[in-house]
mmCIF file of C-alpha atoms in Angstrom:
data_model
loop_
_atom_site.group_PDB
_atom_site.id
_atom_site.type_symbol
_atom_site.label_atom_id
_atom_site.label_comp_id
_atom_site.label_asym_id
_atom_site.label_seq_id
_atom_site.Cartn_x
_atom_site.Cartn_y
_atom_site.Cartn_z
ATOM 1 C CA UNK A 1 0.000 0.000 0.000
ATOM 2 C CA UNK A 2 1.283 3.474 -0.773
ATOM 3 C CA UNK A 3 2.344 5.950 1.868
ATOM 4 C CA UNK A 4 -0.464 8.160 3.132
ATOM 5 C CA UNK A 5 -0.068 11.922 3.288
ATOM 6 C CA UNK A 6 -2.150 14.474 5.129
ATOM 7 C CA UNK A 7 -3.788 17.567 3.707
ATOM 8 C CA UNK A 8 -6.241 20.200 4.870
ATOM 9 C CA UNK A 9 -9.480 20.560 2.931
ATOM 10 C CA UNK A 10 -11.577 23.701 3.323
ATOM 11 C CA UNK A 11 -15.220 23.246 2.334
ATOM 12 C CA UNK A 12 -18.152 25.626 2.199
ATOM 13 C CA UNK A 13 -21.174 24.854 4.396
ATOM 14 C CA UNK A 14 -23.142 23.316 1.472
ATOM 15 C CA UNK A 15 -20.141 21.205 0.445
ATOM 16 C CA UNK A 16 -19.660 19.946 4.011
ATOM 17 C CA UNK A 17 -23.378 19.235 4.320
ATOM 18 C CA UNK A 18 -23.241 17.193 1.097
ATOM 19 C CA UNK A 19 -20.177 15.305 2.364
ATOM 20 C CA UNK A 20 -21.835 14.571 5.705
ATOM 21 C CA UNK A 21 -25.045 13.429 3.982
ATOM 22 C CA UNK A 22 -23.143 11.074 1.677
ATOM 23 C CA UNK A 23 -21.100 9.783 4.592
ATOM 24 C CA UNK A 24 -24.243 8.868 6.524
ATOM 25 C CA UNK A 25 -26.136 7.571 3.493
ATOM 26 C CA UNK A 26 -23.270 5.317 2.377
ATOM 27 C CA UNK A 27 -22.176 4.409 5.916
ATOM 28 C CA UNK A 28 -18.640 5.554 5.122
ATOM 29 C CA UNK A 29 -16.243 7.964 6.764
ATOM 30 C CA UNK A 30 -15.902 11.404 5.197
ATOM 31 C CA UNK A 31 -12.359 10.472 4.207
ATOM 32 C CA UNK A 32 -13.608 7.310 2.470
ATOM 33 C CA UNK A 33 -16.231 9.347 0.578
ATOM 34 C CA UNK A 34 -13.565 11.816 -0.603
ATOM 35 C CA UNK A 35 -11.242 8.970 -1.653
ATOM 36 C CA UNK A 36 -14.018 7.227 -3.573
ATOM 37 C CA UNK A 37 -15.036 10.500 -5.241
ATOM 38 C CA UNK A 38 -11.437 11.122 -6.299
ATOM 39 C CA UNK A 39 -11.087 7.618 -7.789
ATOM 40 C CA UNK A 40 -14.397 8.038 -9.627
ATOM 41 C CA UNK A 41 -13.414 11.453 -11.004
ATOM 42 C CA UNK A 42 -10.031 10.109 -12.157
ATOM 43 C CA UNK A 43 -11.733 7.207 -13.947
ATOM 44 C CA UNK A 44 -14.262 9.487 -15.639
ATOM 45 C CA UNK A 45 -11.560 11.975 -16.639
ATOM 46 C CA UNK A 46 -9.375 9.245 -18.164
ATOM 47 C CA UNK A 47 -12.259 7.944 -20.257
ATOM 48 C CA UNK A 48 -13.357 11.425 -21.387
ATOM 49 C CA UNK A 49 -9.758 12.240 -22.384
ATOM 50 C CA UNK A 50 -9.858 9.085 -24.554
ATOM 51 C CA UNK A 51 -12.923 10.431 -26.391
ATOM 52 C CA UNK A 52 -15.666 8.626 -24.500
ATOM 53 C CA UNK A 53 -18.859 10.317 -23.283
ATOM 54 C CA UNK A 54 -20.522 10.163 -19.884
ATOM 55 C CA UNK A 55 -24.241 9.531 -20.289
ATOM 56 C CA UNK A 56 -27.019 9.216 -17.694
ATOM 57 C CA UNK A 57 -29.936 7.136 -18.910
ATOM 58 C CA UNK A 58 -33.436 7.021 -17.462
ATOM 59 C CA UNK A 59 -34.818 3.799 -18.940
ATOM 60 C CA UNK A 60 -38.175 4.281 -17.253
ATOM 61 C CA UNK A 61 -38.817 7.580 -19.056
ATOM 62 C CA UNK A 62 -36.661 6.902 -22.128
ATOM 63 C CA UNK A 63 -34.395 9.884 -21.536
ATOM 64 C CA UNK A 64 -30.646 10.288 -21.886
ATOM 65 C CA UNK A 65 -28.452 13.179 -20.812
ATOM 66 C CA UNK A 66 -24.787 13.722 -21.564
ATOM 67 C CA UNK A 67 -22.683 14.987 -18.673
ATOM 68 C CA UNK A 68 -20.055 17.494 -19.749
ATOM 69 C CA UNK A 69 -16.853 17.169 -17.712
ATOM 70 C CA UNK A 70 -14.646 20.247 -17.711
#
């Protein structure tokens, strides 16, 4: 396992509220939520860089929406 490093993360009240909500909802620590979010973002970014698109699909209503990643 790689060496862990420490950093300080400053969040706005809405960002912290979202983090706390996800932490409770997923039964994960806030650190685990941030780590998972970072891995997910890295995966999405790598695929978008390779020309792929990120699409959300609502099969029930027959709708699709492309997510633009900046």
